[in-house]
Short mmCIF file of C-alpha atoms in Angstrom, two decimals:
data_model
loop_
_atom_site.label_atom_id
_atom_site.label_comp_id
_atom_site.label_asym_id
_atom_site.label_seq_id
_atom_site.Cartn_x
_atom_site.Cartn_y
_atom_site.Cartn_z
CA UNK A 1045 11.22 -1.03 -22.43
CA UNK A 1046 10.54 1.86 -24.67
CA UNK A 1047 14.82 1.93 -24.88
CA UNK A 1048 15.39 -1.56 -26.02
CA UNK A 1049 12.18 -1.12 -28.52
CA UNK A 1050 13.89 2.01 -30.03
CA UNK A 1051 16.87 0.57 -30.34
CA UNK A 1052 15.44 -1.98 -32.63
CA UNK A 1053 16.01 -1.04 -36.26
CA UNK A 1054 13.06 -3.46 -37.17
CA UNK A 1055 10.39 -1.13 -35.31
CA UNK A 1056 10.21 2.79 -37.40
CA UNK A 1057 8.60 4.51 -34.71
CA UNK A 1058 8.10 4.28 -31.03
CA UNK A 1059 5.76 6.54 -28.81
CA UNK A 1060 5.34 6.38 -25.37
CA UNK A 1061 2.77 7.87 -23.46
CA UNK A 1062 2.31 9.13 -20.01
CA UNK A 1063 0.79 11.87 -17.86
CA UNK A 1064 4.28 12.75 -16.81
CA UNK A 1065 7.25 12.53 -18.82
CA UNK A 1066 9.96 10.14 -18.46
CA UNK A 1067 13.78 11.79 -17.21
CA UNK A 1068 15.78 12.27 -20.46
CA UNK A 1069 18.60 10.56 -18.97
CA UNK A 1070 19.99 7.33 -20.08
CA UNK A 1071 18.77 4.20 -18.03
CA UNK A 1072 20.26 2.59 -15.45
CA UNK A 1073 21.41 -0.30 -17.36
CA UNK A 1074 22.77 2.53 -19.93
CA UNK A 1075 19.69 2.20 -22.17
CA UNK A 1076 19.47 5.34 -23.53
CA UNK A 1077 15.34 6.21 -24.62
CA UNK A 1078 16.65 6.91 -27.62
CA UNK A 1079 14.53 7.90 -30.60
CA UNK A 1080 11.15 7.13 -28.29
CA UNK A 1081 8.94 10.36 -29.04
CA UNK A 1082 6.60 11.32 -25.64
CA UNK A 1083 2.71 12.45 -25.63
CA UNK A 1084 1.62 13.24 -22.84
CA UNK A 1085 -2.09 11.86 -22.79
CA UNK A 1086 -3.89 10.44 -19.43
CA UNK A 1087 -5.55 7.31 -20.57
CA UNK A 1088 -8.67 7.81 -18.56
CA UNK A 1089 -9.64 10.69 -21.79
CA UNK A 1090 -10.49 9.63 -25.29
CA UNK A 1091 -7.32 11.48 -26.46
CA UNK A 1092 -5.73 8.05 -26.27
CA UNK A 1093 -7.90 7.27 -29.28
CA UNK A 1094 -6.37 10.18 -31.80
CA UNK A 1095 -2.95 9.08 -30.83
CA UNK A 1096 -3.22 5.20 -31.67
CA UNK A 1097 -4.73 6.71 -34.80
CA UNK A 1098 -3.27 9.53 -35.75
CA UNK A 1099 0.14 7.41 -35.90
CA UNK A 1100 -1.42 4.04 -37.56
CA UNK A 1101 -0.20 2.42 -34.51
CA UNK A 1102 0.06 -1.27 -34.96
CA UNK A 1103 1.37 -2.42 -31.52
CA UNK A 1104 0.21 -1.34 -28.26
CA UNK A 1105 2.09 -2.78 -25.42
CA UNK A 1106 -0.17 -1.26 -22.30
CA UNK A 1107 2.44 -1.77 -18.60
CA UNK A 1108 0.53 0.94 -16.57
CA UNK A 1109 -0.92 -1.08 -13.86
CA UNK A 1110 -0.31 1.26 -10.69
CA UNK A 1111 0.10 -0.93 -7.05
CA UNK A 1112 0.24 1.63 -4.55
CA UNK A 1113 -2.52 3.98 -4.10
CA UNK A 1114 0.05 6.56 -2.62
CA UNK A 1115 2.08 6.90 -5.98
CA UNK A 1116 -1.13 7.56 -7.66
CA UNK A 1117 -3.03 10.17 -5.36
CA UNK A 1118 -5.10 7.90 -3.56
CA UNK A 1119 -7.22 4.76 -4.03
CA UNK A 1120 -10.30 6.44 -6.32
CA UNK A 1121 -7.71 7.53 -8.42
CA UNK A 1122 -5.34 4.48 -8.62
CA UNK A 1123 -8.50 2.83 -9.55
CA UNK A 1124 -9.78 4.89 -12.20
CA UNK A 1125 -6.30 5.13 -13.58
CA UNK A 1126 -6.16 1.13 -13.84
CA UNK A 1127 -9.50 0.01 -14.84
CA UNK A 1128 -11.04 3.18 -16.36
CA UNK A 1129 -7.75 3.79 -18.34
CA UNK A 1130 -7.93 0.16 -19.21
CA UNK A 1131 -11.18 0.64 -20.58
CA UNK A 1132 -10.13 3.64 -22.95
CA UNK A 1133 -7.37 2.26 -24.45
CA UNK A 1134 -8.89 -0.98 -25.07
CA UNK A 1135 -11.63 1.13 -26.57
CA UNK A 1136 -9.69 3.04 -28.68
CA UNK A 1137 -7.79 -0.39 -30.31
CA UNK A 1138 -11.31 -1.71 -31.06
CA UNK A 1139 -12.17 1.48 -33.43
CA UNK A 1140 -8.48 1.46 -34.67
CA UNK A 1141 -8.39 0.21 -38.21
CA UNK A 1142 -4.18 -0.17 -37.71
CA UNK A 1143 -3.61 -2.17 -34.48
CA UNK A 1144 -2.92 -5.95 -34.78
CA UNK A 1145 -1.11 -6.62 -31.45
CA UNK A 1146 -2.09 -5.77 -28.03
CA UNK A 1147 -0.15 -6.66 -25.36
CA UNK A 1148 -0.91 -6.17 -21.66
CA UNK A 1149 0.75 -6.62 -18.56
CA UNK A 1150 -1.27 -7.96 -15.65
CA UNK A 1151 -0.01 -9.80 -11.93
CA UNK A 1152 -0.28 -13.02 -10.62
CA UNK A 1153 -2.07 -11.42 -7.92
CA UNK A 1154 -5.46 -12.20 -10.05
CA UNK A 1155 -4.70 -15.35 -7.94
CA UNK A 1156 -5.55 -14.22 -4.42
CA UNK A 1157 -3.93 -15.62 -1.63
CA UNK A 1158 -5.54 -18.06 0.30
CA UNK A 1159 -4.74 -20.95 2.59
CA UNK A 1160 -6.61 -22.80 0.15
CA UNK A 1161 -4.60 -22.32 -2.56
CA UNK A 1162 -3.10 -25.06 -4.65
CA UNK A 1163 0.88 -25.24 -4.50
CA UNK A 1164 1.47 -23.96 -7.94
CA UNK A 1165 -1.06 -21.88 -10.04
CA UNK A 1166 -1.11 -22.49 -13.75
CA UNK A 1167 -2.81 -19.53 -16.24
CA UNK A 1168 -6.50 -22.24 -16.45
CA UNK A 1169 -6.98 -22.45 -12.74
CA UNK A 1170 -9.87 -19.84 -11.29
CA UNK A 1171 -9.17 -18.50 -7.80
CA UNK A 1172 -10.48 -19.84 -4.55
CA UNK A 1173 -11.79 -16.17 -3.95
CA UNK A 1174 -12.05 -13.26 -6.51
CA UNK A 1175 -10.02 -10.60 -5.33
CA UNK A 1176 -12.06 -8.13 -3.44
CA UNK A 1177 -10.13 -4.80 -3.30
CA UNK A 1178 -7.11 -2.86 -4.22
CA UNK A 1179 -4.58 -3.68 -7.20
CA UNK A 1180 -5.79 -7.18 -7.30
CA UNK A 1181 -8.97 -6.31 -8.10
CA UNK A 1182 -8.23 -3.77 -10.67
CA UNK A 1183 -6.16 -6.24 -12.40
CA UNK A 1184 -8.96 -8.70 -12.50
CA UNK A 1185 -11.36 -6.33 -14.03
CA UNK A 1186 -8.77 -5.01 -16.33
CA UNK A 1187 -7.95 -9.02 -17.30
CA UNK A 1188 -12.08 -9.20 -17.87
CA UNK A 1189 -12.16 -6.28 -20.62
CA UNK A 1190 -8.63 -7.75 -21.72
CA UNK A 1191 -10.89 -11.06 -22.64
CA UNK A 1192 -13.84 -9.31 -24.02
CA UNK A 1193 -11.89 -6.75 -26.41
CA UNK A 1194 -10.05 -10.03 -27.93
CA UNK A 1195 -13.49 -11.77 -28.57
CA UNK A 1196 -14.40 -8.98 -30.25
CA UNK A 1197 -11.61 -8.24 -32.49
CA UNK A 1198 -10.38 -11.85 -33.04
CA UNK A 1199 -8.24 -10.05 -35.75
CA UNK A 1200 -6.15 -9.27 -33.30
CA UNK A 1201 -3.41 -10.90 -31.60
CA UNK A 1202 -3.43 -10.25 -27.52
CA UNK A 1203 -1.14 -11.39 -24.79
CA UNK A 1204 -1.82 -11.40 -21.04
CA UNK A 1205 0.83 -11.75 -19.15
CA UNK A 1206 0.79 -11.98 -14.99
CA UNK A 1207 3.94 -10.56 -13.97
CA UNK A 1208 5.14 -12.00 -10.27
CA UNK A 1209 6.64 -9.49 -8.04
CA UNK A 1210 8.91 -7.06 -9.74
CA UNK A 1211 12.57 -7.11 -7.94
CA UNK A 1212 16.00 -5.73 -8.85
CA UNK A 1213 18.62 -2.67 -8.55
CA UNK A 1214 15.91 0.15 -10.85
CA UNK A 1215 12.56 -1.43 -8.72
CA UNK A 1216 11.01 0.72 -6.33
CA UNK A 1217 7.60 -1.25 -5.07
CA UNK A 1218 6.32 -1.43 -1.18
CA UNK A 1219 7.74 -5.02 -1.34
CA UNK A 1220 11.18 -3.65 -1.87
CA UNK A 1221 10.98 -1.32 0.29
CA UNK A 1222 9.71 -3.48 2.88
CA UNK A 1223 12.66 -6.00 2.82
CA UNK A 1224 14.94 -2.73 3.22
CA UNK A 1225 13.81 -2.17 6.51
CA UNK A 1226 16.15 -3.09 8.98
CA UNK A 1227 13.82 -4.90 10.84
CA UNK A 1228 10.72 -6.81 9.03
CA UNK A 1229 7.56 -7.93 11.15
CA UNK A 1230 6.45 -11.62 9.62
CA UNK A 1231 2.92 -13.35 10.46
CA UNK A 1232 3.69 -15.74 13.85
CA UNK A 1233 3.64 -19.33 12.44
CA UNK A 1234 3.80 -18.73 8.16
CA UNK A 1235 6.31 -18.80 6.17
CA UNK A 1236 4.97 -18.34 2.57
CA UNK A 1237 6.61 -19.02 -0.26
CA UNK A 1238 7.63 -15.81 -2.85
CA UNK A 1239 8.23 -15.55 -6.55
CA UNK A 1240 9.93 -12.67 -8.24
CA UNK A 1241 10.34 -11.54 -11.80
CA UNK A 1242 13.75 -9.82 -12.54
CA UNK A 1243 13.45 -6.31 -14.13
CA UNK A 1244 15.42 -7.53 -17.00
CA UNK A 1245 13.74 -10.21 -17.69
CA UNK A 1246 10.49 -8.67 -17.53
CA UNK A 1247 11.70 -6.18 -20.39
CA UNK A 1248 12.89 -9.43 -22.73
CA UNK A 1249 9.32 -11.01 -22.12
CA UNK A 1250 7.36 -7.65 -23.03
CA UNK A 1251 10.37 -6.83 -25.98
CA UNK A 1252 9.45 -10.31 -27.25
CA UNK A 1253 5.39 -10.11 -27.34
CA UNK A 1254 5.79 -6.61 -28.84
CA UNK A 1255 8.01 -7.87 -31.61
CA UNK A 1256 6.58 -11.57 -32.04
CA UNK A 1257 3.13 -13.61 -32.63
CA UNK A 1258 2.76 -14.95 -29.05
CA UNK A 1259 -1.19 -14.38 -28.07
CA UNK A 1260 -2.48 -15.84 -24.77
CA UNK A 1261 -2.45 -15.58 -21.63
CA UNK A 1262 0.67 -16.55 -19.26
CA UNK A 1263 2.42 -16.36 -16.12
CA UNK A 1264 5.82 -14.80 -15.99
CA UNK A 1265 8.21 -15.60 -13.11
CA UNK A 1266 11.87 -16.55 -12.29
CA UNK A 1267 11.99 -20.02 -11.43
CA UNK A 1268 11.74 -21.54 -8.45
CA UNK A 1269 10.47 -20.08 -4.99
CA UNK A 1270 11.68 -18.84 -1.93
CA UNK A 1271 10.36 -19.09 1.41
CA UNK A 1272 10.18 -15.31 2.91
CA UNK A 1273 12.45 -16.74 6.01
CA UNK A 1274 15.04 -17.34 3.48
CA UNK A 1275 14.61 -13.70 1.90
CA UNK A 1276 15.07 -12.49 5.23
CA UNK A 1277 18.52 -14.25 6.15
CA UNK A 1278 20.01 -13.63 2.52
CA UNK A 1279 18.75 -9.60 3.48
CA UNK A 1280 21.01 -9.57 6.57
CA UNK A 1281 17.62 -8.60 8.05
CA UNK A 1282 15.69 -9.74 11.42
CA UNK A 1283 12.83 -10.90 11.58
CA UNK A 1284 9.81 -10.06 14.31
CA UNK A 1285 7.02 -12.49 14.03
CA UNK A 1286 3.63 -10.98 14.97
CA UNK A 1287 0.25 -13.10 15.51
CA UNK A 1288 -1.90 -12.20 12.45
CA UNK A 1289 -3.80 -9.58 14.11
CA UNK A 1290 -0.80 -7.63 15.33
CA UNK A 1291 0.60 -8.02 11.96
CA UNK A 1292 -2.32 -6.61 10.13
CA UNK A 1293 -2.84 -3.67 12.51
CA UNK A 1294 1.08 -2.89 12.12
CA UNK A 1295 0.37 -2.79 8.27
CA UNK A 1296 -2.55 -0.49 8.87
CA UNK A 1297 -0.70 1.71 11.29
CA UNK A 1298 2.73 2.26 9.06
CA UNK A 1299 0.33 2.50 5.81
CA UNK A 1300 -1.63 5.75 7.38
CA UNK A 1301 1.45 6.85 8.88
CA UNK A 1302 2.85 6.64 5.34
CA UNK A 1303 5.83 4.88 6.35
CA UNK A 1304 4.48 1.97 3.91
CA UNK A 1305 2.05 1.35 1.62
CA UNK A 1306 1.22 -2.36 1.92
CA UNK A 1307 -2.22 -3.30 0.53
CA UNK A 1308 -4.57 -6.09 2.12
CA UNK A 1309 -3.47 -7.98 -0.83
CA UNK A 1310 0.34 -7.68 -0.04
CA UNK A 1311 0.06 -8.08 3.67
CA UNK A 1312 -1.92 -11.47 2.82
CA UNK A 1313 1.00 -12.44 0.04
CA UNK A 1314 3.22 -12.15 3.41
CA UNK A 1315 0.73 -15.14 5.08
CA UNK A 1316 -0.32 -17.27 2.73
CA UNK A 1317 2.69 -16.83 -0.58
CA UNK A 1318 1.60 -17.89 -4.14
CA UNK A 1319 3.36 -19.50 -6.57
CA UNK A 1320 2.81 -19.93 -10.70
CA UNK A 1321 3.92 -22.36 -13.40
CA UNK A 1322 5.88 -21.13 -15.98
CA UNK A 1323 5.93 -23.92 -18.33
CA UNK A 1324 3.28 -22.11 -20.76
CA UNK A 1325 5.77 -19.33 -21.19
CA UNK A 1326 8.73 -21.20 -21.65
CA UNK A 1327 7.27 -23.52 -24.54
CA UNK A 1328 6.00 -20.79 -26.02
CA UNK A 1329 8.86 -18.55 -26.32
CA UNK A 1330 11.38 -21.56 -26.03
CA UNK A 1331 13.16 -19.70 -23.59
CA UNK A 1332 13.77 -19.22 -19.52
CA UNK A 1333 14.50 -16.41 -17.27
CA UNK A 1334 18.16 -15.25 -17.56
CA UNK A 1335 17.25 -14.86 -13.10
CA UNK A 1336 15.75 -17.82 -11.30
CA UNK A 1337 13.95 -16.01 -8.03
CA UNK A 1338 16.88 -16.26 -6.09
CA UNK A 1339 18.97 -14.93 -8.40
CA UNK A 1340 17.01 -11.91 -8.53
CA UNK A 1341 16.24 -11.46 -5.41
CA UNK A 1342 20.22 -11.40 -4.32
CA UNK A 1343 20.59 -8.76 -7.78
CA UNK A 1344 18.40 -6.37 -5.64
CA UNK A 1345 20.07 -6.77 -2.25
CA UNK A 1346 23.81 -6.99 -4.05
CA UNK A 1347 22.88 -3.61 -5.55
CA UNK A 1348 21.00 -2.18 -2.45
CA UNK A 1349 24.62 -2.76 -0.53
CA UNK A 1350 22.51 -5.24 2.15
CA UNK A 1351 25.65 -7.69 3.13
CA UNK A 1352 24.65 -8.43 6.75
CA UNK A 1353 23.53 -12.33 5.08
CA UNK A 1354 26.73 -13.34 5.15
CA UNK A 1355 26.87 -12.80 9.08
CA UNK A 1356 23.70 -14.45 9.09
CA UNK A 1357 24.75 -17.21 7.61
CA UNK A 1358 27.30 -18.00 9.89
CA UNK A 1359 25.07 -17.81 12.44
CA UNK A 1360 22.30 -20.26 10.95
CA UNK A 1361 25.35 -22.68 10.42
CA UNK A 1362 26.29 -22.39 14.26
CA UNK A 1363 23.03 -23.00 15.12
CA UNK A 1364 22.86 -26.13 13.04
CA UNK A 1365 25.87 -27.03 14.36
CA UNK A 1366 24.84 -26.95 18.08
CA UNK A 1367 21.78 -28.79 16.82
CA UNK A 1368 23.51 -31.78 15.54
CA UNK A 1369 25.41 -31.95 18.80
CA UNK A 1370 22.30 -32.29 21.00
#
């Protein structure tokens, strides 16, 4: 993101910030960061607050939303860093005489999972059940200040956008890492249906808030769905399915073991699925994902070298085969 923004000749000055600093290599996708200047400032201080001004900052594009407690030194901190971070940089726009834009990037895990859930979730309907723990529920809380800031600076434009599950070659996520495993336990008698976001197009959805009038809330998501059975097959993966209890004390197990780090939230997605509309988006921007779901999600296993589907799909048309003859 902070590549393609530099790159702009439109934009005079971009400044990331971070507690650690980025690798001052090019990008995968041979991005280079370019002219992006670095400050190292943890957002949970009020230093955040002399940086948006010191720079008469004008557009602040906020994507730190960690999902893993591991990657951020455990839970208390994961959630400070989300919703307490959340809280001082929304802070520090209020008192900012310079910032018109805010742009932040949320999940469509806001949603919940439920068996209740309706078949596609557009950005007006409330969840069956607020999310009760873990990165869902810091993204809800964070989505609550998101709302209150923009009431109270109405002179500003904000955009909320619920990301669905990041996938491709530069992703690194427990999701990812959980269809790499050469074997993947499923829950005995679900098959959910999964959404995914391509990297790139998550980058031209952000580039395009940051750089245009777009305030609102939407969902962002390739289109269409697939059902986690097909994930599996296209994978060259097999599948173990587990009764729901087994399942969940698996995901406990591997998560203290540290050989995953699968939330409640995540090892619910894996029962139950969600899907989101996307027609906000697309009217809005008069534009679609350059990735439908399935295309991304055969980007990341393409570029992860995971060929076995092609076996697999011999096999599935064998079995059809025999089927018909019966």
């Amino acid at each position: 993101m902070a590549g393609v923004l530099a790159a702009d000749p439109e934009i005079d000055r971009v400044i990331g910030v971070d507690t650690v600093a980025p690798p001052s290599v090019a990008t995968d996708d041979g991005v280079p960061l370019g002219r992006t200047e670095f400050v190292r400032v943890d957002l949970r201080s009020p230093d955040i607050a002399q940086v948006i001004s010191s720079a008469d900052i004008d557009t602040v594009v906020h994507m730190s939303l960690v999902s893993a407690p591991r990657k951020s030194g455990g839970r208390v901190d994961m959630k400070e860093h989300n919703v307490i971070g959340a809280m001082q940089l929304l802070a520090a726009c209020q008192r900012s005489a310079t910032v018109r834009k805010v742009v932040v990037r949320s999940t469509t895990a806001v949603y919940g999972c439920t068996p209740r859930d309706p078949a596609v979730f557009t950005e007006t309907i409330e969840p069956h059940e607020v999310p009760a723990h873990g990165y869902a529920k810091d993204a809800f809380e964070v989505e609550g200040y998101v709302r209150g800031f923009a009431r109270r600076r109405a002179d500003v434009d904000v955009s909320l956008l619920r990301f669905a599950n990041f996938i491709g070659p530069g992703v690194d996520s427990p999701l990812t890492r959980y269809f790499t495993q050469p074997v993947l336990p499923t829950v005995l008698g679900f098959d959910p249906r999964l959404q995914f976001v391509h990297e790139d197009d998550a980058v031209e959805v952000l580039r395009r808030m940051a750089v245009e009038e777009h305030p609102g809330t939407f969902n962002v998501a390739g289109d269409g769905v697939l059902l986690l059975s097909q994930c599996v097959r296209r994978a060259g993966r097999a599948a173990v399915p587990l009764p729901t209890p087994a399942f969940n004390l698996l995901g406990e197990a591997a998560r203290r073991a540290g050989l995953a780090d699968f939330s409640s939230e995540q090892l619910r997605l894996l029962s139950y699925g969600r899907a989101v509309d996307t027609s906000a988006l697309s009217a809005e921007l008069g534009w679609r994902p350059k990735y439908s779901t399935a295309a991304a999600f055969d980007d990341f296993i393409r570029n992860r070298g995971m060929t076995g589907n092609v076996a697999l799909g011999l096999v599935d048309r064998l079995a059809g085969l025999l089927g018909a003859g019966r």
